[in-house]
XYZ file of N, CA and C in Angstrom:
561
model
N 345.792 141.354 -32.609
C 344.652 140.717 -32.729
C 343.530 141.099 -32.184
N 342.607 140.722 -32.312
C 341.194 141.040 -31.840
C 340.916 139.970 -30.933
N 340.680 140.819 -29.379
C 340.265 139.589 -28.525
C 338.723 138.715 -28.947
N 338.815 137.588 -28.379
C 337.069 136.846 -29.263
C 336.165 137.191 -27.695
N 336.707 137.636 -26.398
C 336.183 137.718 -25.337
C 334.991 138.317 -25.082
N 335.194 139.226 -25.753
C 334.446 140.934 -25.835
C 332.953 140.529 -26.455
N 331.865 140.636 -25.943
C 331.074 140.210 -26.139
C 330.175 141.575 -26.686
N 329.064 141.160 -28.123
C 328.524 142.032 -28.476
C 327.265 142.023 -27.740
N 325.753 143.063 -27.530
C 325.184 142.929 -27.409
C 324.085 141.447 -27.828
N 324.352 141.163 -29.192
C 323.563 139.883 -30.149
C 323.894 138.678 -28.954
N 325.243 138.669 -28.290
C 325.647 137.631 -27.523
C 326.772 136.721 -28.821
N 327.494 137.550 -29.853
C 328.135 137.148 -30.340
C 329.463 138.308 -30.364
N 330.781 137.653 -30.519
C 332.123 138.802 -29.618
C 332.397 139.747 -31.430
N 332.904 140.756 -30.776
C 333.067 141.574 -31.956
C 334.168 141.099 -32.535
N 335.272 140.683 -31.978
C 336.164 139.947 -33.135
C 335.780 138.794 -34.055
N 334.805 138.474 -33.361
C 334.309 136.863 -34.943
C 333.744 138.101 -35.700
N 332.686 138.696 -35.139
C 332.056 139.654 -36.375
C 333.015 140.693 -36.959
N 333.817 141.088 -36.743
C 334.320 142.388 -37.519
C 335.703 141.182 -38.359
N 336.344 139.722 -37.652
C 337.215 139.184 -38.391
C 336.127 138.520 -39.814
N 334.540 138.622 -39.900
C 334.240 137.772 -41.027
C 333.512 139.358 -42.203
N 333.553 140.029 -41.276
C 332.878 141.489 -41.854
C 334.516 141.678 -42.676
N 335.424 142.205 -41.932
C 336.576 143.115 -42.781
C 337.649 142.230 -43.231
N 337.871 140.827 -42.757
C 339.087 140.409 -43.073
C 338.446 138.829 -43.963
N 337.404 138.663 -44.713
C 336.643 137.221 -44.999
C 337.636 136.440 -45.295
N 337.913 135.055 -44.693
C 338.808 134.099 -45.183
C 339.755 134.164 -43.566
N 339.723 135.036 -42.923
C 340.729 134.740 -42.023
C 340.907 133.362 -41.108
N 339.688 133.092 -40.529
C 339.563 132.439 -39.471
C 338.990 130.723 -40.629
N 339.627 129.765 -40.607
C 339.250 128.392 -40.962
C 338.622 127.593 -40.447
N 338.625 128.438 -38.819
C 337.734 126.838 -37.813
C 336.332 127.622 -38.025
N 335.754 128.826 -38.747
C 334.172 128.945 -38.883
C 333.673 129.709 -37.661
N 332.633 129.364 -37.169
C 332.217 129.739 -35.907
C 332.541 129.403 -34.800
N 333.541 128.712 -34.703
C 334.058 128.093 -32.900
C 334.010 129.412 -32.233
N 334.852 130.064 -32.503
C 335.494 131.855 -31.807
C 333.840 131.701 -30.966
N 332.577 131.426 -31.349
C 331.285 132.302 -31.134
C 330.455 131.350 -30.314
N 330.696 129.816 -30.489
C 330.222 128.799 -29.990
C 331.094 128.478 -28.855
N 331.986 128.287 -28.339
C 333.280 128.185 -27.218
C 334.071 128.728 -27.199
N 334.486 129.266 -25.691
C 336.220 129.572 -25.897
C 337.164 129.016 -25.180
N 336.596 127.930 -25.090
C 337.732 126.617 -24.091
C 339.123 126.581 -24.774
N 339.535 126.809 -23.668
C 341.604 126.009 -24.451
C 341.768 124.896 -25.319
N 340.507 123.963 -25.196
C 340.445 122.832 -26.065
C 340.171 122.955 -27.346
N 339.358 123.693 -27.589
C 339.164 124.056 -29.093
C 340.061 124.095 -29.610
N 339.803 123.747 -30.628
C 340.867 123.970 -31.994
C 340.558 126.031 -32.563
N 341.851 126.213 -32.427
C 341.731 127.783 -32.943
C 341.667 128.042 -34.413
N 341.699 129.318 -34.948
C 341.958 129.551 -36.349
C 343.184 128.709 -37.037
N 344.155 129.423 -36.414
C 345.814 128.656 -37.142
C 345.350 127.295 -36.755
N 345.136 126.110 -35.942
C 345.108 124.846 -36.491
C 344.130 124.569 -37.101
N 342.697 125.002 -37.204
C 341.771 124.861 -38.246
C 342.442 124.643 -40.039
N 342.968 125.930 -40.006
C 343.308 125.662 -41.288
C 344.566 125.011 -41.873
N 345.304 124.033 -41.044
C 346.465 123.226 -41.070
C 345.821 121.831 -40.532
N 344.598 121.425 -40.467
C 343.620 120.298 -39.917
C 343.851 119.784 -41.729
N 344.474 118.427 -41.178
C 344.003 117.480 -42.762
C 342.887 117.052 -43.274
N 342.307 116.997 -44.377
C 341.083 116.884 -44.982
C 341.298 115.544 -45.036
N 339.530 114.836 -44.839
C 339.324 113.705 -44.834
C 338.788 113.283 -45.811
N 339.075 112.176 -46.156
C 339.512 111.344 -47.558
C 338.211 111.464 -48.220
N 338.131 111.994 -49.599
C 337.006 112.245 -50.740
C 336.414 113.483 -50.382
N 336.759 113.709 -49.535
C 336.379 115.864 -49.401
C 336.850 116.609 -50.380
N 336.981 117.736 -50.451
C 336.996 118.992 -51.153
C 337.347 120.289 -49.735
N 339.012 120.283 -49.574
C 339.061 121.278 -48.412
C 338.591 122.910 -48.912
N 337.724 123.078 -48.087
C 337.152 124.558 -48.165
C 337.756 125.611 -47.171
N 338.193 127.109 -47.953
C 338.389 127.868 -47.102
C 337.295 128.559 -46.321
N 337.492 129.802 -45.257
C 336.544 130.373 -44.613
C 335.277 130.538 -45.444
N 335.557 131.029 -46.854
C 334.418 131.926 -47.767
C 333.496 130.887 -48.463
N 333.892 129.650 -48.693
C 333.655 128.889 -49.112
C 334.485 128.303 -50.157
N 335.567 129.012 -50.654
C 335.950 128.704 -51.859
C 337.018 127.533 -51.437
N 336.857 126.944 -52.834
C 338.407 125.671 -52.676
C 339.509 126.175 -52.640
N 340.233 125.565 -51.717
C 342.211 126.208 -51.863
C 342.548 125.892 -52.853
N 343.194 126.740 -53.328
C 344.475 126.729 -54.846
C 345.425 125.337 -54.589
N 345.531 125.123 -56.097
C 346.907 123.844 -55.210
C 347.903 124.339 -55.138
N 348.268 125.591 -54.885
C 349.933 126.019 -54.325
C 349.500 125.703 -52.327
N 348.550 126.501 -51.978
C 348.042 126.064 -50.672
C 348.351 124.727 -50.271
N 347.200 124.020 -51.164
C 347.369 122.526 -50.726
C 348.578 121.916 -50.439
N 349.220 122.416 -51.931
C 350.433 121.413 -51.684
C 351.987 122.142 -50.475
N 351.735 123.168 -50.097
C 352.524 123.837 -48.819
C 351.870 123.024 -47.738
N 350.471 122.091 -47.617
C 350.171 121.947 -46.644
C 350.689 120.578 -46.810
N 350.501 120.382 -47.333
C 351.300 118.441 -47.996
C 352.580 118.434 -47.390
N 353.347 119.337 -47.547
C 354.698 119.848 -47.426
C 355.007 119.606 -45.969
N 354.052 120.736 -45.587
C 354.307 121.154 -43.915
C 353.965 119.925 -42.713
N 352.825 119.060 -43.801
C 352.654 117.708 -42.377
C 353.618 116.516 -43.651
N 354.273 116.376 -43.984
C 354.690 115.024 -44.782
C 355.470 114.724 -43.835
N 355.847 113.459 -43.480
C 356.682 112.610 -42.618
C 358.275 112.889 -42.984
N 359.008 112.717 -42.364
C 360.594 113.047 -42.775
C 360.511 111.542 -42.846
N 361.598 111.446 -44.273
C 362.176 109.893 -44.648
C 363.159 109.401 -43.460
N 362.897 108.271 -43.296
C 363.740 107.108 -41.924
C 365.434 107.126 -42.618
N 365.813 107.077 -41.619
C 367.097 107.654 -41.185
C 367.903 106.274 -41.589
N 368.707 106.191 -42.989
C 369.462 104.668 -42.983
C 369.839 103.790 -41.875
N 369.776 102.741 -41.862
C 370.499 101.983 -40.673
C 371.933 102.108 -40.656
N 373.058 102.374 -39.833
C 374.437 102.818 -40.018
C 374.722 101.893 -38.963
N 375.985 101.422 -39.099
C 376.742 100.157 -38.653
C 377.102 100.536 -37.441
N 377.638 99.895 -36.300
C 378.012 100.605 -35.131
C 379.609 101.095 -35.109
N 380.192 100.857 -36.312
C 381.795 101.842 -36.480
C 381.344 103.179 -36.963
N 380.394 103.476 -37.916
C 379.482 104.548 -38.458
C 379.159 105.335 -37.207
N 378.474 104.679 -36.547
C 377.741 105.086 -34.999
C 378.576 105.991 -33.979
N 379.856 105.213 -34.083
C 381.098 105.206 -33.204
C 381.789 106.603 -33.426
N 381.215 106.825 -35.305
C 382.326 107.697 -35.832
C 381.728 109.194 -35.951
N 380.496 109.093 -36.325
C 379.996 110.183 -36.536
C 380.024 110.709 -34.721
N 379.620 109.783 -33.575
C 379.522 110.189 -32.303
C 380.579 111.065 -31.866
N 381.643 110.517 -32.609
C 383.115 111.165 -32.349
C 382.795 112.380 -33.327
N 382.399 112.702 -34.221
C 382.837 113.934 -35.273
C 381.835 114.947 -34.216
N 380.406 114.440 -33.794
C 379.630 115.374 -33.230
C 379.979 116.293 -31.968
N 380.316 115.003 -31.298
C 381.109 115.395 -29.682
C 382.391 116.336 -30.111
N 383.252 116.100 -31.297
C 384.491 117.359 -31.580
C 383.832 118.203 -31.728
N 382.909 118.665 -32.663
C 382.134 119.424 -33.080
C 381.442 120.265 -32.123
N 380.705 120.268 -31.130
C 380.116 120.690 -29.826
C 381.588 121.318 -29.398
N 382.435 120.416 -28.830
C 383.639 120.799 -28.125
C 384.008 122.271 -28.352
N 384.610 122.598 -29.772
C 385.265 123.212 -30.430
C 384.373 124.310 -31.030
N 382.871 124.015 -31.114
C 382.233 124.991 -31.010
C 381.826 126.091 -29.486
N 381.780 125.659 -28.574
C 381.680 125.552 -27.534
C 382.950 126.748 -26.939
N 384.089 126.533 -27.296
C 385.352 126.838 -27.326
C 385.171 128.396 -28.194
N 384.348 128.136 -29.447
C 384.764 129.029 -29.865
C 383.705 130.001 -29.719
N 382.630 129.626 -29.097
C 381.381 130.722 -28.837
C 382.054 131.841 -27.138
N 382.529 130.605 -26.551
C 383.460 131.299 -25.048
C 384.387 132.311 -25.429
N 384.921 131.907 -26.182
C 386.373 132.949 -26.809
C 385.301 134.329 -27.189
N 384.724 134.011 -28.094
C 383.784 135.102 -28.864
C 383.557 136.335 -27.605
N 382.516 135.157 -26.276
C 381.855 135.986 -25.518
C 383.016 136.585 -24.352
N 384.553 136.014 -24.290
C 384.943 136.574 -23.528
C 385.610 137.772 -23.773
N 385.918 138.336 -25.147
C 386.491 138.604 -25.917
C 385.183 140.021 -25.594
N 383.967 140.206 -26.349
C 383.152 140.962 -25.603
C 383.202 141.491 -24.563
N 382.690 140.835 -23.955
C 382.870 141.196 -22.304
C 384.237 142.075 -22.104
N 385.291 141.871 -22.544
C 386.126 142.418 -22.357
C 386.257 143.802 -22.834
N 385.657 144.121 -23.767
C 385.865 145.132 -24.510
C 384.380 145.932 -23.838
N 383.515 145.358 -23.684
C 382.676 146.444 -22.458
C 383.055 146.931 -21.458
N 383.850 146.023 -20.851
C 384.520 146.425 -19.387
C 385.178 147.132 -19.589
N 386.598 147.061 -20.774
C 387.512 148.295 -21.159
C 386.155 149.724 -21.206
N 385.256 149.773 -22.006
C 385.049 150.947 -22.382
C 384.026 151.705 -21.313
N 383.751 150.491 -20.351
C 382.823 151.368 -18.854
C 384.166 151.905 -18.579
N 385.150 150.694 -18.542
C 386.639 151.721 -17.626
C 386.833 152.924 -17.948
N 387.346 153.478 -19.257
C 387.797 154.196 -19.915
C 386.548 155.570 -19.742
N 385.184 155.186 -19.493
C 384.252 156.169 -19.677
C 384.216 156.932 -18.220
N 384.493 155.860 -17.483
C 384.700 155.800 -15.558
C 385.720 157.454 -15.626
N 386.609 156.880 -16.542
C 387.861 157.673 -16.346
C 387.779 159.099 -16.727
N 386.833 159.756 -17.826
C 386.507 160.831 -18.368
C 385.770 161.772 -17.052
N 385.860 163.197 -17.389
C 385.866 164.238 -16.423
C 383.905 163.678 -16.675
N 383.306 164.449 -15.267
C 381.843 164.189 -15.154
C 381.162 164.612 -16.400
N 381.524 165.775 -17.251
C 380.721 166.229 -17.984
C 380.883 165.078 -19.151
N 381.586 165.019 -19.298
C 381.734 163.994 -20.839
C 381.515 162.684 -20.544
N 381.301 162.315 -19.633
C 380.965 161.029 -19.207
C 379.036 161.085 -19.560
N 378.208 161.787 -19.346
C 377.332 161.773 -19.813
C 377.117 161.646 -21.621
N 377.723 162.559 -22.116
C 378.127 162.315 -23.700
C 378.342 161.069 -24.211
N 379.618 160.720 -23.424
C 380.186 159.240 -23.610
C 378.817 158.354 -23.808
N 377.940 158.512 -22.593
C 376.935 157.075 -22.904
C 375.723 157.277 -23.692
N 375.233 158.174 -24.414
C 374.497 158.458 -25.873
C 375.426 157.746 -26.636
N 374.069 157.342 -27.518
C 374.276 156.597 -28.681
C 374.714 157.162 -29.813
N 375.588 157.255 -30.709
C 375.958 158.259 -31.900
C 375.023 158.195 -32.929
N 373.949 159.379 -33.281
C 373.345 158.493 -34.402
C 373.260 160.041 -35.306
N 374.568 160.438 -35.655
C 375.265 160.799 -36.997
C 374.809 160.074 -38.022
N 375.235 160.547 -39.362
C 375.004 158.860 -40.404
C 376.695 159.028 -40.601
N 376.603 158.176 -40.953
C 378.262 157.387 -41.533
C 378.891 158.750 -42.462
N 379.921 158.962 -42.487
C 380.484 160.031 -43.831
C 380.091 159.746 -45.572
N 379.798 160.020 -46.318
C 379.238 159.649 -47.477
C 380.644 159.096 -48.385
N 381.396 160.049 -47.925
C 382.439 159.453 -48.779
C 383.520 158.166 -48.203
N 382.813 157.644 -47.373
C 383.651 156.581 -46.830
C 383.848 155.452 -47.757
N 384.640 154.789 -47.688
C 384.904 153.292 -48.522
C 383.995 152.468 -48.059
N 383.453 151.402 -49.456
C 382.586 150.515 -48.984
C 383.048 149.456 -49.308
N 383.098 148.173 -48.659
C 384.000 146.809 -49.017
C 383.263 146.592 -50.116
N 383.805 145.585 -51.443
C 383.545 145.263 -52.139
C 384.179 143.903 -52.518
N 383.796 143.231 -53.638
C 384.296 141.908 -53.852
C 385.284 142.398 -55.196
N 385.339 143.498 -55.830
C 386.090 144.017 -56.647
C 386.849 144.900 -56.348
N 388.488 145.167 -56.781
C 388.889 146.296 -56.968
C 387.892 147.632 -57.273
N 388.581 148.975 -57.205
C 387.837 149.586 -58.033
C 388.476 149.873 -59.214
N 387.134 149.966 -60.324
C 388.508 149.562 -61.895
C 388.869 151.276 -62.446
N 390.151 151.181 -63.065
C 390.667 152.080 -63.372
C 390.406 152.796 -64.354
N 390.213 154.072 -64.484
C 389.568 155.004 -65.206
C 388.267 155.242 -65.421
N 388.028 154.268 -64.659
C 385.710 154.750 -64.408
C 386.005 156.273 -63.853
N 384.786 156.324 -64.536
C 384.643 158.322 -64.080
C 382.805 158.136 -64.015
N 382.464 158.421 -62.367
C 381.255 158.737 -62.617
C 380.188 159.700 -63.669
N 381.080 160.820 -64.458
C 380.433 161.777 -64.951
C 379.781 161.324 -66.480
N 380.697 159.763 -66.919
C 380.617 159.365 -68.048
C 379.114 158.859 -68.024
N 378.885 158.556 -66.369
C 377.019 157.827 -66.883
C 375.871 158.948 -66.742
N 376.480 160.342 -66.180
C 375.452 161.192 -66.215
C 375.424 161.559 -64.179
N 376.641 161.148 -63.395
C 376.384 161.270 -62.191
C 377.682 162.575 -61.626
N 377.518 163.125 -60.914
C 378.336 163.969 -60.221
C 378.484 163.394 -58.924
N 379.659 164.040 -58.328
C 380.152 163.300 -57.072
C 379.064 164.695 -56.026
N 378.773 165.559 -56.759
C 378.164 166.616 -55.374
C 376.189 166.115 -55.122
N 375.971 165.905 -56.684
C 374.046 165.454 -56.538
C 374.212 164.621 -56.115
N 375.236 163.311 -56.055
C 375.319 162.053 -55.627
C 375.018 162.252 -54.102
N 375.932 162.734 -53.252
C 376.407 163.051 -52.382
C 374.774 163.816 -51.452
N 374.330 164.413 -51.905
C 373.497 165.248 -51.995
C 371.892 164.174 -51.340
N 371.659 163.862 -52.616
C 370.465 162.711 -53.082
C 370.575 161.476 -52.094
N 371.876 161.070 -51.232
C 372.369 160.029 -50.513
C 371.768 160.536 -49.068
N 372.424 161.748 -48.494
C 372.108 162.602 -47.395
C 370.263 162.896 -47.231
N 369.469 163.486 -48.376
C 368.289 162.807 -48.419
C 367.703 162.068 -48.179
N 367.939 160.995 -49.002
C 367.374 159.399 -48.566
C 367.093 159.569 -46.824
N 368.846 158.947 -46.479
C 369.149 159.099 -44.871
C 368.320 159.847 -44.189
N 367.778 161.014 -44.764
C 367.341 162.138 -43.397
C 365.608 161.569 -44.052
N 364.945 161.074 -44.767
C 363.983 160.568 -44.738
C 363.808 159.251 -44.256
N 365.263 158.542 -44.142
C 364.488 157.464 -43.366
C 364.115 156.105 -44.601
N 364.888 156.270 -45.772
C 364.932 155.129 -46.601
C 366.039 155.261 -47.646
């Protein structure tokens, strides 16, 4: 983001002049960046979210009326949550117990996962420490080789008996080569 504190010779900021000319409609707060730079001012993001006064049409930076979808989104963001229904004392106590048990079980589960991860890290580091000096450096480097192309991928269904790629114009060699090229190109 460009900084509004850099001034031009004309007294305006570079950021506000650039944002107006290159990015029209970026700042709904108008010229507030030029007039004042105090912390109390409403910034661009907040200016976009401010509710319209009664009877006025909400307009964007470029003077266009905001579309219906944007207004609906703003109303949803500003909507008040529905009030919670009144619960009896027994229901409140039951909900409290359920929440307490849930928190306890989740904390236990989290602690078990973290202990398992910590143990694996310690075992890995200990195994690397017992390697010869030349291999230790290589063992600490991340493996950047792609996974094997013939690796089985987990699927929701078992393999279809009698299915042959060649029936659909695919061959194993071309498919593997295309996959390898895509992986090398980064997509």
